[in-house]
Amino acid sequence: MKHNSDLPWYFLKKLMMVNVTARNTNYSSACESNCDEVSGNIVLDLRNLASSPNADDMIKPLDIITALFLCSDGFVQQEMALKMSMCQFSMPLLLPSADTNQCTFMLWAMRDIVMKYRPQSLSETKGFVEERIVLSELPMIFVRLGECSFSKSELLNKLLSNSQQYHDTFVHYNMESGDRQRRISKGLTESTWYLPGGKTIIDIFSQPVAAANLRGDIASLETQYAFLCQTSAAVFVFFDNLDPNCSVLINQHCNAQIYLVGNHQSRSFSLDDLGKVASKLRLTNNNIILKKKQRNDADFVKSLRKTVSDVVENCKMKMKMKKMVGMAHHLGIHVDEDSKECQTAKENAEEITAQIQDILKYKEAQLPLQGKIWRDLTSLEKEECRLRNVESKDIEGYKIDLKYQKEKLRIKQNSYDKSPGIAHFINAISSTGSERFYFLKWIRMNLDNVSRTKLSELREQYKEKCKNSEKKEEIREIDRQISNSSLGTEHFFREMGQIYEASLSLSQTNQSHEQLQHLPKLCAQLLLDGFTLELADGDASNIPLKWVSDVLFQPNDLVSPNRKILVVTVLGVQSTGKSTLLNTMFGVQFAVSSGQCTRATFMLLIKINEDIRKQINCGYIAIIDTEGLKSPELAQADNSYEHDNELATLAVGLSDVIIVNIAMENSTEMKDILQIAVHAFLRMKEVGKKPKCQFVHQNVSDVSAHEKNLRDRKLLLQQLDEMTQAAAKMEKKEENKCFTDVEYNPDTGNWYIPGLWNGNPPMAPVNAGYSEAVYELKKNIIQQMKDCESTANNIAGFKEWMTSLWNAVKHENFIFSFRNSLVADAYMKLCTEFNKWEWEFKKEMCIWATKAETRISNFSKGADESIRPQLKELLTSLKKEAFPKLSEWERKLLENLNQYFKRREGHVYLVEGYKEEFSNSAKNLQKEMERSVLNQLTVAVDIRQGKAELDRIKKNHKQEMEKAVCALIDDCERKKVKTEDKELKKKKKFDKMWNETLEKLSFSRKMTIDVFTSVSHCLRSNLLLKGGAHELLNQTKLQNCGIKSFRYTAEGFLKKIKHGVYEFLNIEDHIKAVQKQADSIINACTEFITEMVQSKSNYHDNCIQEVLNIVEASLDRSQDIKIDIKFEVSLKQHICAFAARQFQKMHQDFIEENDPYRCLSENKEKFFDAFKDMVHERDQCQKKAEEFTTQCLKPAVKDFINHFLGPNIVDEMLKREHFNTEISFQYSVLLDLLSKKDFSNYLDYNDSYENYVKKWILGQIVEHFKNVSAISEFEDRHLQSCIDNINDAVKNAKTETNNLKIFVESICEELGNKLAISQDAFENFMMLNNANQEQFALWLSESVNNMAKVLRNEFRKLKSEMKLKHLHMKPQNEIFTRVIGCGKQCPFCGTPFEAGGKAHTDTGLHCIDQMV
C-alpha cells in the first residue's frame, strides 16, 4: 500500500480471505520509503526522532470499516459482516452517517451470521445450540461517558478472552493504527458475543453473552444511548469524572440495569460526584465497579467478569435483535431492512416458508417432480446406457420399453399443476433489480432456519431412541427423515429444472411449453450475477442435461460468445473444508455446513478483470464445488461406490485445474477416491484433456511441514504410481507408468495448509496462516491457468463437453463396482493365483483317475472265475486311495489361500473380504472333483464288469476252437501232409473242422436292454420332488418325445397374439427368451451325448444321469428367466428321448461289436494262418512280436497319449495372456469379434455364447499349434515315456519256464497301471502261439522301436483338428470352464461375471469394464 485510497481495498481483500490481519492498515508513504537510504550518512537528529508523523495521513481501522459499510449495498455489507464474525472482529450494530447525525440499525447485515455453541447445561449430553445471531438476545451494553483514562475496548477484549486464547475483538488504542484520530466512526456501535464451548476450564461464561460497544461520548450520542438503554439487559458506563447534572445519564428512561465503571486512580475522579449520580440512579455498591490503586488489570477484569456473570444469570430483560426494529423506528433510527425491495422480498419469502409445517410432506406436495419420479427417471436413463437388467430380452425392444417408461414418467410430471410454492418462487425470482437478490437471500435464510429447527428436533429424537436398541425400525425411520429433511433454494431450482424438462416432452404449440421457455434465461442471469447453478443433483445422482444445457446456452447469448472459460474444481471427502477453501480463495459464497444433508455439485461463474484476463486468456473462471465423497449417508447404499465414481470422473473431466482436498484425518478414505480419480485422469488424457492436479493437505500447521513431509510426498507419489499402473492396465493404456505421466508435479503439486481455526471454536478466529496459505495456493493456480489450454473454449463449448462427458459417465460400469482400481487389480491377481491352484488340482486328479481307469481296464485278465467281487474290492480300494488325495489337495488349496493372504505385496489386504468366498470355492471344488472321480471309477468298473462276461464267453469259444485246430494239426502231422500241391486239401480240412466246431459251440447272444425303460426310470427319479411332474410325465410316452425340434409356445389366444406381434417386430419376449435357453441346453446335452456315442462304450445309467445334471446346472444358472414345471418336464423329456435313442444304438453297437460268434468268425483267418505256420513248423517269433506290438501295445500307447495330451495343451494355452484371467479372456474375445466386423459372429455370440466361445477357444488352440512344435514335443515326450515303460516291463518280466504266455502276462502286469491293453487283442495274440520266449523278446524290442517311428510319422501327418477330436479331455471345454468365472452371465452382453470364487453370491461384480 502506497496511498490512503489503497486502504479500503486492502482491508476488503484481506477480509474476503478471512485474514485476521485485515485491520492492520499502516501503509508506507513515499517519504518513509526514501528515508535513510543513503548508506554511511546517518546523522543524529533527536528533534526528528521526537516528532510525530503527520496524523492527517493516518486512518483509524474503524473509519475504514465505517466507510466500507457506508459505501456498500446490503449484500456486500452482509458478506463483510459474515467474514468479520469468522475473524472474531466486532461488527457494526449502529452505523453512523458520514454527513448527518442519522444512524442505521444493521439488522440485515447480520442476518446471515449463525452461531453454534454449547452451554454448560448441555455439556454432559454433548448437545449444542445453533441459531442465527439476530434471533438471539443481546443482554448487555458497554458505553463511555466523557473522557476515560483507560481503554474501554481493550478492557472488553480482556473480558471476553481467556488467557490461553486472547484476541482483539474490538479495535483499541494500543493496537496498530488504533491511536489514530476517529473521523467518521464516531457514534459507531459495534457488537460481538461470547459463546461457551461446554468446557468448564476454558469457558469464561457458562451462557452466551452479547456485548455492544458505543464509540464516542454518550453525551453527544443520545439517540444511540437511548436505543441501547431500551434494548439491553445492562448498560456499563465507563467514566473518569461524572457530572452530577448529566441529563443524558440521569434523565434517560432505561429498561436496563446501569453499572458505573470508573477509574479511581484518575486525577479527575470525584467520589462525591459519583455518589450523587448513584443516588439519583438509585444504585447500590453492586452497580459500581472501581479500578483502585491496589487492583491491577487482571483483578479488575476478574471483578468485571463476576458482575457480568451475575447479570447474565439473573437477567430477565433479553431482546432479540429482530425485535429491536420497533424501538429503532421510534427513536428515528434507520433500519437497513426498511427498503421497499427488501421488505417485498421478505414478504414473498415468508409467504412460501409459512406453508412449511413438515418438510417431508411439503416437498412431496409442493416439489413433487424431483422426488421418486426424478430418481426413477435417472435409473431409466442410466439403464438405457448400461442395460444391466436386459437379461435375455431383445436389446432394441428393451430400449423401446425403457423409452416408453420414461415417456410415462414425463407424462406423470406434466400431469402435476404448478404448485403454489414453486409458482410463487418463480414469480419472485422473475422480479427485477435488487428485489430478486433480496428474495433469494431471504428464502435461503428462512429455509435454513426451518431445516435447522427440524433437524434439531430429529437429532433429539434419534438420541432418545438410540438409548433403546430394540427400537431399530423407529431409529431407521428417524435416520431416513434426517437424511431427507434438508430444504434449500437448490430444491426449488431443481423443481424448476424438472418442470422445464418435462415441458420439453410436450408439443411446441402447447401452452405450458411456451410459458416455461423463459426459465433457463432467468437462471442464467442469476448465474452471471454470482449465484450458483446446480450441475449434478446428488439426491438422484444425475444431471438434468436439457435444463443445465439450456441454462448454460443463455450466458453465451448474454455475454461475449468468444469469452473463454477455465474450470477449477475441488474434490474431497465429506466435511474436509472444500467449500470453505473455495470461499476463502475466490471470495465466493458456497454453502458451508459440516455433514450437511444436501447432496449436489454446484457451479459458480467469476468474471475476470481485464488485466488478469490478458494473462490467462479467459473471460470467466468456473468454480465447481462437489459434494463430499464417502458420505456416511450413502455408505449403506448399494450404489455408494458408483455414486462416488461418477462424481469423481465428472469432476476430473470438467476441470482445467482440480484441487484434491485431503484432510489429514481423512487421508485413508481419500486414497479410495484417488484410485477413481486416476482412472478419470487417464481417460481425459486419452481424449486430449489434461487437468492440472493440486493436492491440498489440510490441518498441517508446522512451518517445516513441506520439508519434513518430503518422505510422505514420495510415499504418496509411489502410491499414485501404483494406482496409475493398476488403472492403466485395466484401461489398456499401459504406456502410463507414473502419475506424473498425467499432469502432476510432485514439487509444486502439494500444498500444506494449517487448520482453519486458531484455537478452540466457537471463540476461535480464523488462523492467519490458513488464509495466507490459501492465497499462495490461489496464486499458483492462477499461474497454472496461464499454461492451460481449455478444452471448452467458451461457455457453449463447456456445455457441449459437459453433455458428452456425462453421457460417457452414464455408460460407464466403473471397474467391477469395486471401490477402486487397486482393489480390482488385487482381486484379479487373487483370481489368477486361485485358477492356477485349481488347475493343478484338476490336472493331478485327472492323471490319477486315468491311471485308476487303466488298472480297472487291465484287471484280472484271463481269470476263469467271476471277477465281480474282485472288481468291487478294487473299487473300494481305489476310493480309499482317492479320499486322502482329495482331502490333501483341499488342504493345499486352503493353505495356499492362507499363505496368499499373509503376503505384504500386491495389496492383498484390500481383498481380505473375499477370502471366505474363495475358501468356499476350494471346498466346493473338492466336492465336485470327488463326485467326478468317484463317478468315473464307478462307470469304469461297471463297464469292465459288463465286458467280463463277454470276454469269458469269447475266451472259452477260442479255447475250444484252438483245441480243434491243434487236433487238426496233429492229424496232418501223422499223415505227413506237407507238400505245396496239397495246400488246397489242407484248406478244405480246416474249413470242415471250423464248421464242425462252430456247430458244437453254443452262441447265446447277450440280451440287449431297453434303454428307454432305464432312461424313463432315471427321469422319474430326477423329477420325484417336483410338484405335478409325474402327472405331466404320464401324459406323453417318452418314446414319442424328441422326434421333432423342441418348441416352447405361448398358451392362450391373447398370449399367442402378443407373441406374434413381438415376433413381427423382432422383439425378444419371454417366449423367445425361454426358447433360446432351451436351445442352448439342448446343444450342450447333444454335445455330451455325441461324445459318449463316439467312445463306443456300453450304456450305463450314469450316462443319462450326466445329461440330467447338465440340464439342472443350466436351469440353475438361468434363474432370471421364469419357467414353469411344464416347460422343465417337456424339455427333459425331449432331451432324454433323444439321448435314449442315441444310447440305445450305442448299446446295440456295443453288443454287436462284442458278439462271440462275430468275434470268433473274424479270427478265422488268424487261426488258419497259425495252423499253416504250425503245420510247416515256421518260426512265429517275429510275426507274433509284430502282432503283439500292433494289436496290443500300439492302441494302448495312442490311448495313453490321447489321455495326457489334453492337460498338456491346457497348460500351454494358459501361458498365453488371452487365458490369464477372466477379464483378459473376455477382452480378447470381444476385440477379436470387433476386428472381424462380421455381423453373423455377433449373432452367434449373442444367441449362443457358450458355443461361440468354445469354438473361438478351439480356433485359438488350432492356430497356436499349427506352426508351433509344442504339440509334437508333448507327443514325443509321452511316446518316449511309453517306450521306456514297455522296455522296462520286458526287462523285468523274468520267468523260470519258457512259457510265452506267462512272459507276456508279466509284461502286461508291469504295464497294468500305465497302458490299457485290450483283452480281446491279448487273447487273439495268444491263439496258437508257439513262439520262443527269448526270440520273441528280441523281436519285440525291435517291433516296439519300429512302432515308435511309425507313430511319430503318423502324428506328424495328422492335422491338429483331428488330434483334438481324439483327446479324452477336450482342452476347449476345460479352458472355457476356467475362464467362465462364477458361471453367471451379464444380462447386457451375455458374458460371464468375472468373479473368481464359484461360491460367491455377489453377482454385482461385472465381468468387464467397457473393454471395447
Short mmCIF file of N, CA and C in Angstrom, two decimals, residues 681-791:
data_model
loop_
_atom_site.label_atom_id
_atom_site.label_comp_id
_atom_site.label_asym_id
_atom_site.label_seq_id
_atom_site.Cartn_x
_atom_site.Cartn_y
_atom_site.Cartn_z
N PHE A 681 -8.30 -39.39 -14.83
CA PHE A 681 -7.17 -38.68 -15.43
C PHE A 681 -6.70 -39.39 -16.69
N LEU A 682 -6.60 -40.71 -16.62
CA LEU A 682 -6.14 -41.48 -17.78
C LEU A 682 -7.10 -41.33 -18.96
N ARG A 683 -8.39 -41.36 -18.65
CA ARG A 683 -9.37 -41.24 -19.72
C ARG A 683 -9.34 -39.85 -20.34
N MET A 684 -9.17 -38.85 -19.49
CA MET A 684 -9.11 -37.48 -20.01
C MET A 684 -7.86 -37.28 -20.87
N LYS A 685 -6.76 -37.90 -20.42
CA LYS A 685 -5.52 -37.79 -21.21
C LYS A 685 -5.73 -38.39 -22.59
N GLU A 686 -6.48 -39.47 -22.64
CA GLU A 686 -6.72 -40.17 -23.90
C GLU A 686 -7.44 -39.29 -24.89
N VAL A 687 -8.33 -38.40 -24.39
CA VAL A 687 -9.09 -37.52 -25.30
C VAL A 687 -8.46 -36.14 -25.40
N GLY A 688 -7.25 -36.00 -24.85
CA GLY A 688 -6.52 -34.75 -25.02
C GLY A 688 -6.74 -33.71 -23.94
N LYS A 689 -7.53 -34.00 -22.93
CA LYS A 689 -7.75 -33.04 -21.84
C LYS A 689 -6.86 -33.42 -20.67
N LYS A 690 -6.03 -32.50 -20.22
CA LYS A 690 -5.07 -32.80 -19.17
C LYS A 690 -5.23 -31.80 -18.02
N PRO A 691 -6.13 -32.08 -17.11
CA PRO A 691 -6.31 -31.16 -15.98
C PRO A 691 -5.09 -31.16 -15.07
N LYS A 692 -4.74 -29.96 -14.60
CA LYS A 692 -3.65 -29.83 -13.64
C LYS A 692 -4.15 -30.30 -12.28
N CYS A 693 -3.31 -31.04 -11.58
CA CYS A 693 -3.71 -31.62 -10.30
C CYS A 693 -2.96 -30.96 -9.15
N GLN A 694 -3.70 -30.51 -8.15
CA GLN A 694 -3.12 -29.91 -6.96
C GLN A 694 -3.64 -30.66 -5.72
N PHE A 695 -2.71 -31.20 -4.94
CA PHE A 695 -3.08 -31.87 -3.70
C PHE A 695 -2.97 -30.87 -2.55
N VAL A 696 -4.07 -30.69 -1.84
CA VAL A 696 -4.09 -29.78 -0.69
C VAL A 696 -4.21 -30.61 0.58
N HIS A 697 -3.17 -30.56 1.41
CA HIS A 697 -3.17 -31.29 2.68
C HIS A 697 -3.58 -30.31 3.78
N GLN A 698 -4.77 -30.45 4.28
CA GLN A 698 -5.26 -29.53 5.30
C GLN A 698 -4.89 -29.99 6.70
N ASN A 699 -4.97 -29.04 7.64
CA ASN A 699 -4.68 -29.29 9.06
C ASN A 699 -3.22 -29.65 9.29
N VAL A 700 -2.32 -29.09 8.47
CA VAL A 700 -0.88 -29.26 8.67
C VAL A 700 -0.29 -27.88 8.92
N SER A 701 0.04 -27.58 10.17
CA SER A 701 0.41 -26.22 10.53
C SER A 701 1.90 -26.02 10.77
N ASP A 702 2.68 -27.09 10.87
CA ASP A 702 4.09 -26.97 11.17
C ASP A 702 4.81 -26.22 10.05
N VAL A 703 5.68 -25.27 10.42
CA VAL A 703 6.40 -24.49 9.40
C VAL A 703 7.33 -25.38 8.59
N SER A 704 7.72 -26.50 9.18
CA SER A 704 8.64 -27.41 8.48
C SER A 704 7.88 -28.51 7.74
N ALA A 705 6.57 -28.33 7.60
CA ALA A 705 5.74 -29.40 7.03
C ALA A 705 6.21 -29.79 5.64
N HIS A 706 6.48 -28.78 4.79
CA HIS A 706 6.83 -29.08 3.41
C HIS A 706 8.13 -29.87 3.34
N GLU A 707 9.09 -29.48 4.19
CA GLU A 707 10.38 -30.18 4.18
C GLU A 707 10.27 -31.56 4.83
N LYS A 708 9.61 -31.58 5.99
CA LYS A 708 9.52 -32.84 6.74
C LYS A 708 8.64 -33.86 6.02
N ASN A 709 7.68 -33.36 5.25
CA ASN A 709 6.76 -34.29 4.58
C ASN A 709 7.27 -34.71 3.21
N LEU A 710 8.55 -34.47 2.95
CA LEU A 710 9.13 -34.90 1.69
C LEU A 710 8.97 -36.40 1.52
N ARG A 711 9.21 -37.14 2.62
CA ARG A 711 9.09 -38.60 2.58
C ARG A 711 7.63 -39.00 2.32
N ASP A 712 6.70 -38.25 2.99
CA ASP A 712 5.28 -38.55 2.79
C ASP A 712 4.86 -38.27 1.35
N ARG A 713 5.42 -37.19 0.78
CA ARG A 713 5.08 -36.88 -0.61
C ARG A 713 5.61 -37.95 -1.56
N LYS A 714 6.81 -38.43 -1.25
CA LYS A 714 7.37 -39.51 -2.05
C LYS A 714 6.50 -40.77 -1.95
N LEU A 715 6.03 -41.04 -0.70
CA LEU A 715 5.16 -42.20 -0.49
C LEU A 715 3.85 -42.03 -1.24
N LEU A 716 3.29 -40.81 -1.17
CA LEU A 716 2.04 -40.54 -1.89
C LEU A 716 2.24 -40.73 -3.38
N LEU A 717 3.36 -40.22 -3.90
CA LEU A 717 3.65 -40.37 -5.33
C LEU A 717 3.81 -41.83 -5.70
N GLN A 718 4.45 -42.59 -4.81
CA GLN A 718 4.63 -44.02 -5.05
C GLN A 718 3.26 -44.72 -5.11
N GLN A 719 2.39 -44.35 -4.17
CA GLN A 719 1.05 -44.94 -4.17
C GLN A 719 0.28 -44.53 -5.42
N LEU A 720 0.43 -43.27 -5.82
CA LEU A 720 -0.24 -42.80 -7.02
C LEU A 720 0.29 -43.53 -8.26
N ASP A 721 1.59 -43.81 -8.26
CA ASP A 721 2.16 -44.56 -9.38
C ASP A 721 1.58 -45.97 -9.45
N GLU A 722 1.44 -46.60 -8.27
CA GLU A 722 0.85 -47.94 -8.23
C GLU A 722 -0.57 -47.90 -8.75
N MET A 723 -1.31 -46.88 -8.29
CA MET A 723 -2.70 -46.74 -8.75
C MET A 723 -2.73 -46.53 -10.27
N THR A 724 -1.80 -45.71 -10.77
CA THR A 724 -1.77 -45.42 -12.20
C THR A 724 -1.49 -46.67 -13.00
N GLN A 725 -0.52 -47.47 -12.54
CA GLN A 725 -0.18 -48.70 -13.25
C GLN A 725 -1.35 -49.68 -13.24
N ALA A 726 -1.99 -49.79 -12.06
CA ALA A 726 -3.15 -50.70 -11.98
C ALA A 726 -4.28 -50.21 -12.87
N ALA A 727 -4.55 -48.90 -12.82
CA ALA A 727 -5.63 -48.34 -13.63
C ALA A 727 -5.28 -48.43 -15.12
N ALA A 728 -4.01 -48.16 -15.46
CA ALA A 728 -3.59 -48.21 -16.86
C ALA A 728 -3.74 -49.61 -17.42
N LYS A 729 -3.45 -50.59 -16.58
CA LYS A 729 -3.58 -51.99 -17.01
C LYS A 729 -5.03 -52.31 -17.32
N MET A 730 -5.93 -51.82 -16.46
CA MET A 730 -7.34 -52.12 -16.63
C MET A 730 -7.94 -51.30 -17.77
N GLU A 731 -7.38 -50.11 -18.01
CA GLU A 731 -7.88 -49.26 -19.09
C GLU A 731 -7.20 -49.60 -20.41
N LYS A 732 -6.25 -50.57 -20.38
CA LYS A 732 -5.48 -50.94 -21.56
C LYS A 732 -4.71 -49.75 -22.10
N LYS A 733 -4.13 -48.98 -21.20
CA LYS A 733 -3.28 -47.84 -21.56
C LYS A 733 -1.98 -47.99 -20.78
N GLU A 734 -1.32 -49.11 -20.97
CA GLU A 734 -0.21 -49.48 -20.11
C GLU A 734 1.05 -48.67 -20.37
N GLU A 735 0.99 -47.75 -21.34
CA GLU A 735 2.16 -46.89 -21.52
C GLU A 735 2.28 -45.87 -20.38
N ASN A 736 1.20 -45.69 -19.63
CA ASN A 736 1.23 -44.80 -18.47
C ASN A 736 1.75 -45.57 -17.26
N LYS A 737 2.96 -45.26 -16.84
CA LYS A 737 3.59 -45.97 -15.74
C LYS A 737 3.57 -45.16 -14.44
N CYS A 738 3.53 -43.84 -14.56
CA CYS A 738 3.63 -42.98 -13.38
C CYS A 738 2.48 -41.98 -13.38
N PHE A 739 2.14 -41.50 -12.19
CA PHE A 739 1.10 -40.48 -12.09
C PHE A 739 1.57 -39.18 -12.73
N THR A 740 2.87 -38.97 -12.76
CA THR A 740 3.40 -37.77 -13.41
C THR A 740 3.20 -37.81 -14.91
N ASP A 741 2.84 -38.98 -15.45
CA ASP A 741 2.51 -39.06 -16.87
C ASP A 741 1.21 -38.32 -17.16
N VAL A 742 0.44 -38.05 -16.11
CA VAL A 742 -0.82 -37.32 -16.28
C VAL A 742 -0.47 -35.83 -16.31
N GLU A 743 -0.84 -35.06 -15.33
CA GLU A 743 -0.44 -33.66 -15.25
C GLU A 743 -0.22 -33.33 -13.78
N TYR A 744 0.91 -33.77 -13.27
CA TYR A 744 1.17 -33.61 -11.85
C TYR A 744 2.66 -33.43 -11.62
N ASN A 745 3.00 -32.40 -10.88
CA ASN A 745 4.38 -32.16 -10.49
C ASN A 745 4.47 -32.33 -8.98
N PRO A 746 5.21 -33.33 -8.50
CA PRO A 746 5.24 -33.58 -7.05
C PRO A 746 5.84 -32.44 -6.25
N ASP A 747 6.64 -31.59 -6.89
CA ASP A 747 7.26 -30.47 -6.15
C ASP A 747 6.32 -29.28 -6.00
N THR A 748 5.54 -29.01 -7.06
CA THR A 748 4.64 -27.84 -7.00
C THR A 748 3.18 -28.25 -6.84
N GLY A 749 2.92 -29.54 -6.81
CA GLY A 749 1.53 -30.00 -6.77
C GLY A 749 1.05 -30.35 -5.39
N ASN A 750 1.82 -30.06 -4.33
CA ASN A 750 1.41 -30.35 -2.96
C ASN A 750 1.43 -29.08 -2.13
N TRP A 751 0.34 -28.84 -1.42
CA TRP A 751 0.22 -27.64 -0.59
C TRP A 751 -0.23 -28.04 0.80
N TYR A 752 0.48 -27.48 1.79
CA TYR A 752 0.18 -27.79 3.19
C TYR A 752 -0.45 -26.57 3.82
N ILE A 753 -1.69 -26.74 4.27
CA ILE A 753 -2.48 -25.62 4.79
C ILE A 753 -2.81 -25.88 6.25
N PRO A 754 -2.55 -24.90 7.13
CA PRO A 754 -2.88 -25.09 8.55
C PRO A 754 -4.38 -25.24 8.75
N GLY A 755 -4.75 -25.61 9.98
CA GLY A 755 -6.16 -25.71 10.30
C GLY A 755 -6.86 -24.37 10.19
N LEU A 756 -8.16 -24.39 9.97
CA LEU A 756 -8.91 -23.16 9.75
C LEU A 756 -8.95 -22.28 10.97
N TRP A 757 -9.10 -22.88 12.16
CA TRP A 757 -9.31 -22.09 13.37
C TRP A 757 -8.03 -21.97 14.19
N ASN A 758 -7.83 -20.80 14.72
CA ASN A 758 -6.68 -20.53 15.59
C ASN A 758 -7.13 -20.67 17.04
N GLY A 759 -7.23 -21.88 17.51
CA GLY A 759 -7.72 -22.12 18.86
C GLY A 759 -8.92 -23.04 18.83
N ASN A 760 -9.68 -23.00 19.94
CA ASN A 760 -10.83 -23.88 20.06
C ASN A 760 -12.12 -23.12 19.76
N PRO A 761 -12.86 -23.55 18.73
CA PRO A 761 -14.16 -22.93 18.49
C PRO A 761 -15.07 -23.16 19.70
N PRO A 762 -16.09 -22.33 19.91
CA PRO A 762 -16.63 -21.36 18.94
C PRO A 762 -15.99 -19.97 18.99
N MET A 763 -15.05 -19.72 19.94
CA MET A 763 -14.49 -18.37 20.06
C MET A 763 -13.17 -18.21 19.32
N ALA A 764 -12.78 -19.21 18.55
CA ALA A 764 -11.50 -19.12 17.84
C ALA A 764 -11.67 -18.33 16.55
N PRO A 765 -10.77 -17.41 16.27
CA PRO A 765 -10.79 -16.72 14.97
C PRO A 765 -10.14 -17.60 13.91
N VAL A 766 -10.30 -17.18 12.67
CA VAL A 766 -9.65 -17.92 11.59
C VAL A 766 -8.14 -17.77 11.71
N ASN A 767 -7.45 -18.85 11.46
CA ASN A 767 -5.99 -18.85 11.52
C ASN A 767 -5.43 -18.00 10.38
N ALA A 768 -4.56 -17.04 10.73
CA ALA A 768 -3.97 -16.18 9.71
C ALA A 768 -3.15 -17.00 8.73
N GLY A 769 -2.52 -18.06 9.25
CA GLY A 769 -1.73 -18.92 8.37
C GLY A 769 -2.58 -19.63 7.33
N TYR A 770 -3.85 -19.90 7.68
CA TYR A 770 -4.76 -20.56 6.74
C TYR A 770 -5.00 -19.67 5.53
N SER A 771 -5.40 -18.43 5.78
CA SER A 771 -5.73 -17.54 4.67
C SER A 771 -4.49 -17.22 3.83
N GLU A 772 -3.32 -17.09 4.48
CA GLU A 772 -2.10 -16.81 3.72
C GLU A 772 -1.73 -18.00 2.84
N ALA A 773 -1.86 -19.22 3.39
CA ALA A 773 -1.53 -20.42 2.61
C ALA A 773 -2.50 -20.58 1.44
N VAL A 774 -3.77 -20.28 1.69
CA VAL A 774 -4.76 -20.37 0.61
C VAL A 774 -4.47 -19.33 -0.48
N TYR A 775 -4.02 -18.17 -0.06
CA TYR A 775 -3.67 -17.12 -1.03
C TYR A 775 -2.50 -17.57 -1.91
N GLU A 776 -1.50 -18.20 -1.31
CA GLU A 776 -0.37 -18.71 -2.09
C GLU A 776 -0.84 -19.79 -3.06
N LEU A 777 -1.76 -20.64 -2.62
CA LEU A 777 -2.32 -21.67 -3.49
C LEU A 777 -3.06 -21.02 -4.66
N LYS A 778 -3.80 -19.97 -4.37
CA LYS A 778 -4.55 -19.28 -5.42
C LYS A 778 -3.59 -18.70 -6.46
N LYS A 779 -2.50 -18.09 -6.01
CA LYS A 779 -1.53 -17.53 -6.95
C LYS A 779 -0.96 -18.63 -7.85
N ASN A 780 -0.68 -19.78 -7.25
CA ASN A 780 -0.16 -20.90 -8.03
C ASN A 780 -1.16 -21.38 -9.06
N ILE A 781 -2.44 -21.43 -8.66
CA ILE A 781 -3.49 -21.88 -9.59
C ILE A 781 -3.63 -20.89 -10.74
N ILE A 782 -3.59 -19.59 -10.43
CA ILE A 782 -3.67 -18.57 -11.48
C ILE A 782 -2.50 -18.74 -12.45
N GLN A 783 -1.32 -19.02 -11.89
CA GLN A 783 -0.14 -19.22 -12.72
C GLN A 783 -0.32 -20.44 -13.62
N GLN A 784 -0.91 -21.51 -13.06
CA GLN A 784 -1.14 -22.72 -13.86
C GLN A 784 -2.17 -22.47 -14.95
N MET A 785 -3.12 -21.60 -14.66
CA MET A 785 -4.14 -21.29 -15.66
C MET A 785 -3.53 -20.64 -16.90
N LYS A 786 -2.43 -19.95 -16.70
CA LYS A 786 -1.77 -19.31 -17.85
C LYS A 786 -1.27 -20.36 -18.83
N ASP A 787 -0.96 -21.55 -18.30
CA ASP A 787 -0.43 -22.62 -19.16
C ASP A 787 -1.52 -23.56 -19.65
N CYS A 788 -2.76 -23.35 -19.17
CA CYS A 788 -3.85 -24.26 -19.53
C CYS A 788 -4.36 -23.95 -20.92
N GLU A 789 -4.66 -24.98 -21.62
CA GLU A 789 -5.39 -24.84 -22.89
C GLU A 789 -6.76 -25.47 -22.67
N SER A 790 -7.72 -24.65 -22.40
CA SER A 790 -9.04 -25.15 -22.01
C SER A 790 -9.67 -25.96 -23.13
N THR A 791 -10.19 -27.11 -22.77
CA THR A 791 -10.92 -27.93 -23.74
C THR A 791 -12.18 -27.21 -24.18
#
